[in-house]
Amino acid sequence: MRPLRRPRLVEETERGVRLQCDGGISCRISFLLPDLVRVLFLRNNRPVAPRTWMVPGYGFADAPWEGRDRLDENSWPDCELRQTIVGDSIVMATEAVSLTIALAPFALTWALPDGRVFARERAAHATAFGRSGMRHAFARGERDRFYGLGDKTGKLDLHGRRLRTAMMDSLGFDPERGDPLYKHWPFLIARDGETGVASGIFYDNMATATFDLGCEHDNYYGPYRSYEAPGGDLDYYIFPGPEIADVTRKFLDLTGRMTLPPRWSLGFAQTAMALADSDNAQERMETFIARCGAEKIPISAFHFGSGYTSIGPRRYVFTWNRDKYPDPKALLQKFHAAGMRVVANLKPCLLDDHPRYEEAKSAGVFVVGEDGEPAVSQFWDGEGAHIDFTSRAGGEWWRRGLREHVLDVGIDAAWNDNNEFGLANEDAVCAGFGQPMPLDLARPLQPLLMTRASLDEQRRRAPRELPFGVTRAGCPGIQRYAQTWSGDNSTSWRSLKWNLRTGLQMSMSGMFNIGHDIGGFSGLAPDAELLVRWTQAGLLHPRFIMNSWKPDGVFTSPWLHPAATPAIREAIRLRYRLMPYLYSLMHAATDGEAVLRPTFVAFPEDELCAEDSDDLMLGPFLLAAPIVAPGERARWAYLPKGPGCWFDFWTEEALAAGAETVLAAPLDRLPLLVREGAILPMTDAADDFSRLHDEPTRAVRIFPGQTAGSSRFVLFEDDGISAPAKTTRVTLDLAWTAEEIALSVSVDGDFPLPYRQIRVIQRQADRRRIRLNAAEGAPRLVFV
């Protein structure tokens, strides 16, 4: 590659500057917002990929189907910018960020108005282009920390690793060291070790890339980190937090916010390939429905594995095996009657003996080779061709298949699976909505558009309902459409431990609606203790599902080990008790607030939280310390500084903040801590789960501190399914002194609450008097 050395200033613009580099490469630097800088390099003044789908543009919830013009910055508001030239440097500054462009040698440095540097390219040869692609390098401090990049394994701090952004079918991946997994996610969070400022950099490029975060060393340059891609455009956005949570929120402002899921999707769900694949699948599923009732297992959804489309080992999307499923409509009616929504697995590849293969080929729906023939590749137990979602014919073929063979039968939602588009043909071409584009620059776009097409068809069918979708693969933007998960994990204690971190990494990367396959997807069946602990950890995640594929035909279920079923049942019931709290967190997530966070994100001032641990925050108030090793019945946990104290969720004992403590962890208990000032809205029925995710009564547990303080929680109430929804915000305000506690409630919105009172539950050891106040129109507060 050839480094860019001494660019010259060509033009000063209202947003920034344009520079001309050697080799026919130009650079446009734009301040799109006071704290958002875009740097775009062009070859011969043209982008390699003229359109973007990952960045919708300012004020837009989504990109056009055919993509947005990469060069178009007209949607961004005017930005007051000061520019000066000092020697061989150009300095640009807004109220939030200053950028120094050194021209000889060429290097960029970003800082806050107070002078704290948050990003600095390495001093020489920071940017290079060549036949093998492009390279971009930053200076790296030994105390810097790195996060993000999507579904990455191992410790949360990625410093010292070399990682790829590629989509792979990673069945049975190493949960600690495996890479890459299922997502193309070129978004990195860096926390400067000297200034403490966190910043984000997002590369708007769909080409597979490598991030070196400290593996590589070259004596000429000092410590550095780099981004390298074989193709596409070097087009990146950089922005300060200054905290990690701010960085994630701003990234979602750029790429799109999470869509609100229906409340039923937050309930417990079950799937199993062994059920869907069995010769008498319909009969076994009917037995499963009855077993849930007999075991008193709360359950809100069943996810059909792809076995409903299988004949032998081969799977044929948009078909039903009527030998195994003689009356699928009747089966789906039984699921619905039992209170379960149904989600069906869909795959974007047609095997070459699919009954509709020739029809699809004639319609021009496939990704093709340079000869115009379908680009055939290995897929499951055969070879097949992938649907091209950048082809209008491909998108329409998919929607019609989903409508006629899935939704019309009674399925509620689509599970977009095996959509990594792992075609080995390097000459494969996508239609590109009339502007052909190589698959290597569109691979992540295919699952993005597949998921969007599935969701759009569901919206068309039920326009007054919140749609729900799941996708395994994708790139930034999938959060606008679907839930996702860490993929096909394996059954082991290592997977339980390290999957928790992968989920937190995904959350920091802007994927909030996430989870893991409880008990492990592949490998041997989990033993009783492992399944209990995995269920307890799983109840903390928005996606709460048991999913498995075991060689002996056994499937992971709450009753897999009868002796463990009571503990698993209680963990699932705890999830439903917490539903009002969790659903409110999902509402807040649509505004960029993460549901799950590492403790160092929630408490950035406490440096001890940066130490690697198994702990995580659920919303603002709950700290979970899952058990991730066999035989443990107690564990150490560090309780972060910030709150005056913490409380044990189970015993209500007050515990010191900024100190370690030992938490009891009998097999039937997930160690949970509650921060001072917590207001926990819950369902109020101890045993009545007939309404499951929709249970209408409310209680609120309050945890005021010892001296004086105040807190607030906004409880979102709606029917959980309507779109657009009527929503009422129930605002709970808690204040306390050493002598008295006060709790007040007010409401704002147009959804009629299904309850007239909220039970208030105070700690038994807390003897302070309590004052309750309900504003006009609000439910009564009843003290217990």
PDB file of N, CA and C in Angstrom, residues 3-7 19 21 27-29 37-41 90 98-111 117-129 135-141 144 146 190 192 199 201 203 220-227 234-238:
ATOM      1  N   PRO A   3       1.274   5.041   1.351  1.00  0.00           N
ATOM      2  CA  PRO A   3       0.719   5.981   2.342  1.00  0.00           C
ATOM      3  C   PRO A   3       0.488   7.363   1.743  1.00  0.00           C
ATOM      4  N   LEU A   4      -0.510   8.063   2.277  1.00  0.00           N
ATOM      5  CA  LEU A   4      -0.763   9.447   1.895  1.00  0.00           C
ATOM      6  C   LEU A   4       0.132  10.340   2.746  1.00  0.00           C
ATOM      7  N   ARG A   5       0.925  11.180   2.065  1.00  0.00           N
ATOM      8  CA  ARG A   5       1.978  11.897   2.783  1.00  0.00           C
ATOM      9  C   ARG A   5       1.685  13.380   2.976  1.00  0.00           C
ATOM     10  N   ARG A   6       1.540  14.131   1.877  1.00  0.00           N
ATOM     11  CA  ARG A   6       1.435  15.586   1.975  1.00  0.00           C
ATOM     12  C   ARG A   6       0.259  16.076   1.135  1.00  0.00           C
ATOM     13  N   PRO A   7      -0.943  15.962   1.642  1.00  0.00           N
ATOM     14  CA  PRO A   7      -2.080  16.484   0.869  1.00  0.00           C
ATOM     15  C   PRO A   7      -2.040  18.004   0.811  1.00  0.00           C
ATOM     16  N   LEU A  19      -9.287  18.056   0.604  1.00  0.00           N
ATOM     17  CA  LEU A  19      -7.856  17.926   0.397  1.00  0.00           C
ATOM     18  C   LEU A  19      -7.600  17.050  -0.822  1.00  0.00           C
ATOM     19  N   CYS A  21      -4.878  14.447  -2.323  1.00  0.00           N
ATOM     20  CA  CYS A  21      -3.730  13.624  -1.983  1.00  0.00           C
ATOM     21  C   CYS A  21      -3.089  13.101  -3.268  1.00  0.00           C
ATOM     22  N   CYS A  27      -9.751  13.809  -0.215  1.00  0.00           N
ATOM     23  CA  CYS A  27     -10.295  13.620   1.142  1.00  0.00           C
ATOM     24  C   CYS A  27     -11.258  14.745   1.457  1.00  0.00           C
ATOM     25  N   ARG A  28     -12.460  14.379   1.925  1.00  0.00           N
ATOM     26  CA  ARG A  28     -13.449  15.353   2.369  1.00  0.00           C
ATOM     27  C   ARG A  28     -13.644  15.183   3.877  1.00  0.00           C
ATOM     28  N   ILE A  29     -13.436  16.269   4.605  1.00  0.00           N
ATOM     29  CA  ILE A  29     -13.620  16.245   6.053  1.00  0.00           C
ATOM     30  C   ILE A  29     -14.769  17.187   6.382  1.00  0.00           C
ATOM     31  N   VAL A  37     -17.751  14.134  13.318  1.00  0.00           N
ATOM     32  CA  VAL A  37     -16.880  14.445  12.192  1.00  0.00           C
ATOM     33  C   VAL A  37     -16.866  13.263  11.236  1.00  0.00           C
ATOM     34  N   ARG A  38     -17.018  13.569   9.954  1.00  0.00           N
ATOM     35  CA  ARG A  38     -16.946  12.537   8.924  1.00  0.00           C
ATOM     36  C   ARG A  38     -15.695  12.758   8.075  1.00  0.00           C
ATOM     37  N   VAL A  39     -14.973  11.676   7.792  1.00  0.00           N
ATOM     38  CA  VAL A  39     -13.800  11.716   6.929  1.00  0.00           C
ATOM     39  C   VAL A  39     -14.032  10.712   5.799  1.00  0.00           C
ATOM     40  N   LEU A  40     -14.013  11.193   4.574  1.00  0.00           N
ATOM     41  CA  LEU A  40     -14.308  10.364   3.405  1.00  0.00           C
ATOM     42  C   LEU A  40     -13.199  10.522   2.371  1.00  0.00           C
ATOM     43  N   PHE A  41     -12.611   9.403   1.979  1.00  0.00           N
ATOM     44  CA  PHE A  41     -11.600   9.387   0.924  1.00  0.00           C
ATOM     45  C   PHE A  41     -12.229   8.864  -0.361  1.00  0.00           C
ATOM     46  N   ILE A  90      -4.177  22.712   9.678  1.00  0.00           N
ATOM     47  CA  ILE A  90      -5.494  23.330   9.617  1.00  0.00           C
ATOM     48  C   ILE A  90      -6.212  22.951  10.906  1.00  0.00           C
ATOM     49  N   SER A  98     -12.540  19.906  18.565  1.00  0.00           N
ATOM     50  CA  SER A  98     -11.563  20.544  17.694  1.00  0.00           C
ATOM     51  C   SER A  98     -10.802  19.457  16.938  1.00  0.00           C
ATOM     52  N   LEU A  99     -10.500  19.744  15.672  1.00  0.00           N
ATOM     53  CA  LEU A  99      -9.769  18.814  14.823  1.00  0.00           C
ATOM     54  C   LEU A  99      -8.560  19.536  14.246  1.00  0.00           C
ATOM     55  N   THR A 100      -7.392  18.957  14.468  1.00  0.00           N
ATOM     56  CA  THR A 100      -6.162  19.490  13.890  1.00  0.00           C
ATOM     57  C   THR A 100      -5.710  18.576  12.769  1.00  0.00           C
ATOM     58  N   ILE A 101      -5.565  19.163  11.572  1.00  0.00           N
ATOM     59  CA  ILE A 101      -5.125  18.405  10.405  1.00  0.00           C
ATOM     60  C   ILE A 101      -3.683  18.797  10.111  1.00  0.00           C
ATOM     61  N   ALA A 102      -2.763  17.924  10.419  1.00  0.00           N
ATOM     62  CA  ALA A 102      -1.365  18.153  10.053  1.00  0.00           C
ATOM     63  C   ALA A 102      -1.176  17.680   8.619  1.00  0.00           C
ATOM     64  N   LEU A 103      -0.580  18.536   7.788  1.00  0.00           N
ATOM     65  CA  LEU A 103      -0.425  18.220   6.368  1.00  0.00           C
ATOM     66  C   LEU A 103       0.937  17.616   6.042  1.00  0.00           C
ATOM     67  N   ALA A 104       1.933  17.849   6.871  1.00  0.00           N
ATOM     68  CA  ALA A 104       3.280  17.358   6.560  1.00  0.00           C
ATOM     69  C   ALA A 104       3.958  16.892   7.845  1.00  0.00           C
ATOM     70  N   PRO A 105       3.869  15.595   8.189  1.00  0.00           N
ATOM     71  CA  PRO A 105       3.124  14.542   7.487  1.00  0.00           C
ATOM     72  C   PRO A 105       1.632  14.610   7.803  1.00  0.00           C
ATOM     73  N   PHE A 106       0.848  13.888   7.021  1.00  0.00           N
ATOM     74  CA  PHE A 106      -0.607  13.927   7.097  1.00  0.00           C
ATOM     75  C   PHE A 106      -1.081  13.119   8.299  1.00  0.00           C
ATOM     76  N   ALA A 107      -1.744  13.780   9.242  1.00  0.00           N
ATOM     77  CA  ALA A 107      -2.274  13.097  10.423  1.00  0.00           C
ATOM     78  C   ALA A 107      -3.336  13.977  11.059  1.00  0.00           C
ATOM     79  N   LEU A 108      -4.353  13.350  11.636  1.00  0.00           N
ATOM     80  CA  LEU A 108      -5.480  14.050  12.254  1.00  0.00           C
ATOM     81  C   LEU A 108      -5.489  13.800  13.760  1.00  0.00           C
ATOM     82  N   THR A 109      -5.863  14.844  14.508  1.00  0.00           N
ATOM     83  CA  THR A 109      -5.964  14.745  15.963  1.00  0.00           C
ATOM     84  C   THR A 109      -7.264  15.410  16.409  1.00  0.00           C
ATOM     85  N   TRP A 110      -8.042  14.705  17.233  1.00  0.00           N
ATOM     86  CA  TRP A 110      -9.323  15.203  17.726  1.00  0.00           C
ATOM     87  C   TRP A 110      -9.218  15.467  19.231  1.00  0.00           C
ATOM     88  N   ALA A 111      -9.849  16.553  19.687  1.00  0.00           N
ATOM     89  CA  ALA A 111      -9.804  16.887  21.112  1.00  0.00           C
ATOM     90  C   ALA A 111     -11.107  17.546  21.533  1.00  0.00           C
ATOM     91  N   VAL A 117      -7.297  15.265  24.415  1.00  0.00           N
ATOM     92  CA  VAL A 117      -7.290  14.524  23.151  1.00  0.00           C
ATOM     93  C   VAL A 117      -8.017  13.206  23.353  1.00  0.00           C
ATOM     94  N   PHE A 118      -8.920  12.885  22.428  1.00  0.00           N
ATOM     95  CA  PHE A 118      -9.607  11.595  22.536  1.00  0.00           C
ATOM     96  C   PHE A 118      -9.293  10.662  21.369  1.00  0.00           C
ATOM     97  N   ALA A 119      -8.674  11.160  20.315  1.00  0.00           N
ATOM     98  CA  ALA A 119      -8.270  10.291  19.208  1.00  0.00           C
ATOM     99  C   ALA A 119      -7.144  10.970  18.453  1.00  0.00           C
ATOM    100  N   ARG A 120      -6.115  10.187  18.125  1.00  0.00           N
ATOM    101  CA  ARG A 120      -4.965  10.742  17.422  1.00  0.00           C
ATOM    102  C   ARG A 120      -4.437   9.693  16.438  1.00  0.00           C
ATOM    103  N   GLU A 121      -4.436  10.038  15.164  1.00  0.00           N
ATOM    104  CA  GLU A 121      -3.822   9.134  14.202  1.00  0.00           C
ATOM    105  C   GLU A 121      -2.324   9.026  14.502  1.00  0.00           C
ATOM    106  N   ARG A 122      -1.733   7.907  14.096  1.00  0.00           N
ATOM    107  CA  ARG A 122      -0.296   7.800  14.332  1.00  0.00           C
ATOM    108  C   ARG A 122       0.416   8.877  13.507  1.00  0.00           C
ATOM    109  N   ALA A 123       1.581   9.301  13.949  1.00  0.00           N
ATOM    110  CA  ALA A 123       2.213  10.520  13.443  1.00  0.00           C
ATOM    111  C   ALA A 123       2.634  10.424  11.987  1.00  0.00           C
ATOM    112  N   ALA A 124       2.865   9.234  11.474  1.00  0.00           N
ATOM    113  CA  ALA A 124       3.303   9.095  10.082  1.00  0.00           C
ATOM    114  C   ALA A 124       2.588   7.917   9.433  1.00  0.00           C
ATOM    115  N   HIS A 125       2.272   8.084   8.149  1.00  0.00           N
ATOM    116  CA  HIS A 125       1.693   7.008   7.341  1.00  0.00           C
ATOM    117  C   HIS A 125       0.432   6.441   7.982  1.00  0.00           C
ATOM    118  N   ALA A 126      -0.428   7.333   8.447  1.00  0.00           N
ATOM    119  CA  ALA A 126      -1.656   6.891   9.116  1.00  0.00           C
ATOM    120  C   ALA A 126      -2.649   6.285   8.141  1.00  0.00           C
ATOM    121  N   THR A 127      -2.655   6.773   6.898  1.00  0.00           N
ATOM    122  CA  THR A 127      -3.635   6.329   5.910  1.00  0.00           C
ATOM    123  C   THR A 127      -2.904   5.875   4.658  1.00  0.00           C
ATOM    124  N   ALA A 128      -3.289   4.704   4.153  1.00  0.00           N
ATOM    125  CA  ALA A 128      -2.620   4.167   2.968  1.00  0.00           C
ATOM    126  C   ALA A 128      -3.622   3.455   2.082  1.00  0.00           C
ATOM    127  N   PHE A 129      -3.374   3.505   0.771  1.00  0.00           N
ATOM    128  CA  PHE A 129      -4.218   2.837  -0.214  1.00  0.00           C
ATOM    129  C   PHE A 129      -3.325   2.041  -1.174  1.00  0.00           C
ATOM    130  N   ARG A 135      -5.734   1.077   4.530  1.00  0.00           N
ATOM    131  CA  ARG A 135      -5.304   0.897   5.915  1.00  0.00           C
ATOM    132  C   ARG A 135      -5.401   2.242   6.620  1.00  0.00           C
ATOM    133  N   HIS A 136      -5.832   2.210   7.873  1.00  0.00           N
ATOM    134  CA  HIS A 136      -5.995   3.428   8.669  1.00  0.00           C
ATOM    135  C   HIS A 136      -5.488   3.133  10.073  1.00  0.00           C
ATOM    136  N   ALA A 137      -4.530   3.940  10.567  1.00  0.00           N
ATOM    137  CA  ALA A 137      -3.876   3.633  11.839  1.00  0.00           C
ATOM    138  C   ALA A 137      -3.940   4.807  12.805  1.00  0.00           C
ATOM    139  N   PHE A 138      -4.193   4.494  14.079  1.00  0.00           N
ATOM    140  CA  PHE A 138      -4.214   5.466  15.166  1.00  0.00           C
ATOM    141  C   PHE A 138      -3.071   5.172  16.138  1.00  0.00           C
ATOM    142  N   ALA A 139      -2.618   6.213  16.827  1.00  0.00           N
ATOM    143  CA  ALA A 139      -1.711   6.004  17.946  1.00  0.00           C
ATOM    144  C   ALA A 139      -2.455   5.238  19.040  1.00  0.00           C
ATOM    145  N   ARG A 140      -1.729   4.426  19.765  1.00  0.00           N
ATOM    146  CA  ARG A 140      -2.340   3.573  20.796  1.00  0.00           C
ATOM    147  C   ARG A 140      -1.548   3.703  22.083  1.00  0.00           C
ATOM    148  N   GLY A 141      -2.256   4.014  23.157  1.00  0.00           N
ATOM    149  CA  GLY A 141      -1.630   4.037  24.468  1.00  0.00           C
ATOM    150  C   GLY A 141      -1.780   2.697  25.157  1.00  0.00           C
ATOM    151  N   ASP A 144      -4.974   2.379  27.013  1.00  0.00           N
ATOM    152  CA  ASP A 144      -6.236   2.529  26.284  1.00  0.00           C
ATOM    153  C   ASP A 144      -7.053   1.254  26.405  1.00  0.00           C
ATOM    154  N   PHE A 146     -10.480  -0.849  24.593  1.00  0.00           N
ATOM    155  CA  PHE A 146     -11.254  -0.922  23.359  1.00  0.00           C
ATOM    156  C   PHE A 146     -12.444  -1.862  23.538  1.00  0.00           C
ATOM    157  N   ALA A 190     -13.193   3.470  21.798  1.00  0.00           N
ATOM    158  CA  ALA A 190     -11.869   3.581  22.406  1.00  0.00           C
ATOM    159  C   ALA A 190     -11.953   4.504  23.610  1.00  0.00           C
ATOM    160  N   ASP A 192      -9.536   6.545  25.966  1.00  0.00           N
ATOM    161  CA  ASP A 192      -8.157   6.989  26.082  1.00  0.00           C
ATOM    162  C   ASP A 192      -7.652   6.794  27.511  1.00  0.00           C
ATOM    163  N   SER A 199     -14.511   7.535  22.944  1.00  0.00           N
ATOM    164  CA  SER A 199     -14.952   8.012  21.635  1.00  0.00           C
ATOM    165  C   SER A 199     -15.308   6.811  20.776  1.00  0.00           C
ATOM    166  N   ILE A 201     -15.655   5.276  16.666  1.00  0.00           N
ATOM    167  CA  ILE A 201     -15.348   5.417  15.250  1.00  0.00           C
ATOM    168  C   ILE A 201     -16.107   4.324  14.509  1.00  0.00           C
ATOM    169  N   TYR A 203     -16.792   2.796  10.678  1.00  0.00           N
ATOM    170  CA  TYR A 203     -16.385   2.731   9.280  1.00  0.00           C
ATOM    171  C   TYR A 203     -17.578   2.269   8.450  1.00  0.00           C
ATOM    172  N   TYR A 220       9.063   1.500  13.598  1.00  0.00           N
ATOM    173  CA  TYR A 220       9.123   2.860  13.063  1.00  0.00           C
ATOM    174  C   TYR A 220       7.981   3.749  13.542  1.00  0.00           C
ATOM    175  N   TYR A 221       6.925   3.165  14.059  1.00  0.00           N
ATOM    176  CA  TYR A 221       5.724   3.957  14.321  1.00  0.00           C
ATOM    177  C   TYR A 221       5.313   4.036  15.781  1.00  0.00           C
ATOM    178  N   GLY A 222       5.923   3.270  16.652  1.00  0.00           N
ATOM    179  CA  GLY A 222       5.453   3.248  18.026  1.00  0.00           C
ATOM    180  C   GLY A 222       4.155   2.471  18.129  1.00  0.00           C
ATOM    181  N   PRO A 223       3.568   2.360  19.327  1.00  0.00           N
ATOM    182  CA  PRO A 223       2.317   1.595  19.480  1.00  0.00           C
ATOM    183  C   PRO A 223       1.183   2.204  18.653  1.00  0.00           C
ATOM    184  N   TYR A 224       0.451   1.358  17.950  1.00  0.00           N
ATOM    185  CA  TYR A 224      -0.669   1.836  17.147  1.00  0.00           C
ATOM    186  C   TYR A 224      -1.738   0.763  17.064  1.00  0.00           C
ATOM    187  N   ARG A 225      -2.901   1.181  16.573  1.00  0.00           N
ATOM    188  CA  ARG A 225      -3.985   0.260  16.245  1.00  0.00           C
ATOM    189  C   ARG A 225      -4.431   0.592  14.832  1.00  0.00           C
ATOM    190  N   SER A 226      -5.035  -0.378  14.163  1.00  0.00           N
ATOM    191  CA  SER A 226      -5.335  -0.126  12.759  1.00  0.00           C
ATOM    192  C   SER A 226      -6.626  -0.805  12.312  1.00  0.00           C
ATOM    193  N   TYR A 227      -7.152  -0.254  11.228  1.00  0.00           N
ATOM    194  CA  TYR A 227      -8.284  -0.813  10.484  1.00  0.00           C
ATOM    195  C   TYR A 227      -7.785  -1.091   9.076  1.00  0.00           C
ATOM    196  N   LEU A 234     -12.939   4.142   2.328  1.00  0.00           N
ATOM    197  CA  LEU A 234     -12.537   4.587   3.658  1.00  0.00           C
ATOM    198  C   LEU A 234     -13.406   5.795   3.986  1.00  0.00           C
ATOM    199  N   ASP A 235     -14.477   5.520   4.676  1.00  0.00           N
ATOM    200  CA  ASP A 235     -15.512   6.510   4.983  1.00  0.00           C
ATOM    201  C   ASP A 235     -15.876   6.296   6.441  1.00  0.00           C
ATOM    202  N   TYR A 236     -15.388   7.182   7.299  1.00  0.00           N
ATOM    203  CA  TYR A 236     -15.613   6.932   8.724  1.00  0.00           C
ATOM    204  C   TYR A 236     -16.150   8.164   9.440  1.00  0.00           C
ATOM    205  N   TYR A 237     -16.862   7.869  10.535  1.00  0.00           N
ATOM    206  CA  TYR A 237     -17.458   8.882  11.408  1.00  0.00           C
ATOM    207  C   TYR A 237     -16.806   8.728  12.777  1.00  0.00           C
ATOM    208  N   ILE A 238     -16.420   9.854  13.382  1.00  0.00           N
ATOM    209  CA  ILE A 238     -15.760   9.795  14.685  1.00  0.00           C
ATOM    210  C   ILE A 238     -16.417  10.808  15.611  1.00  0.00           C
TER     211      ILE A 238
END
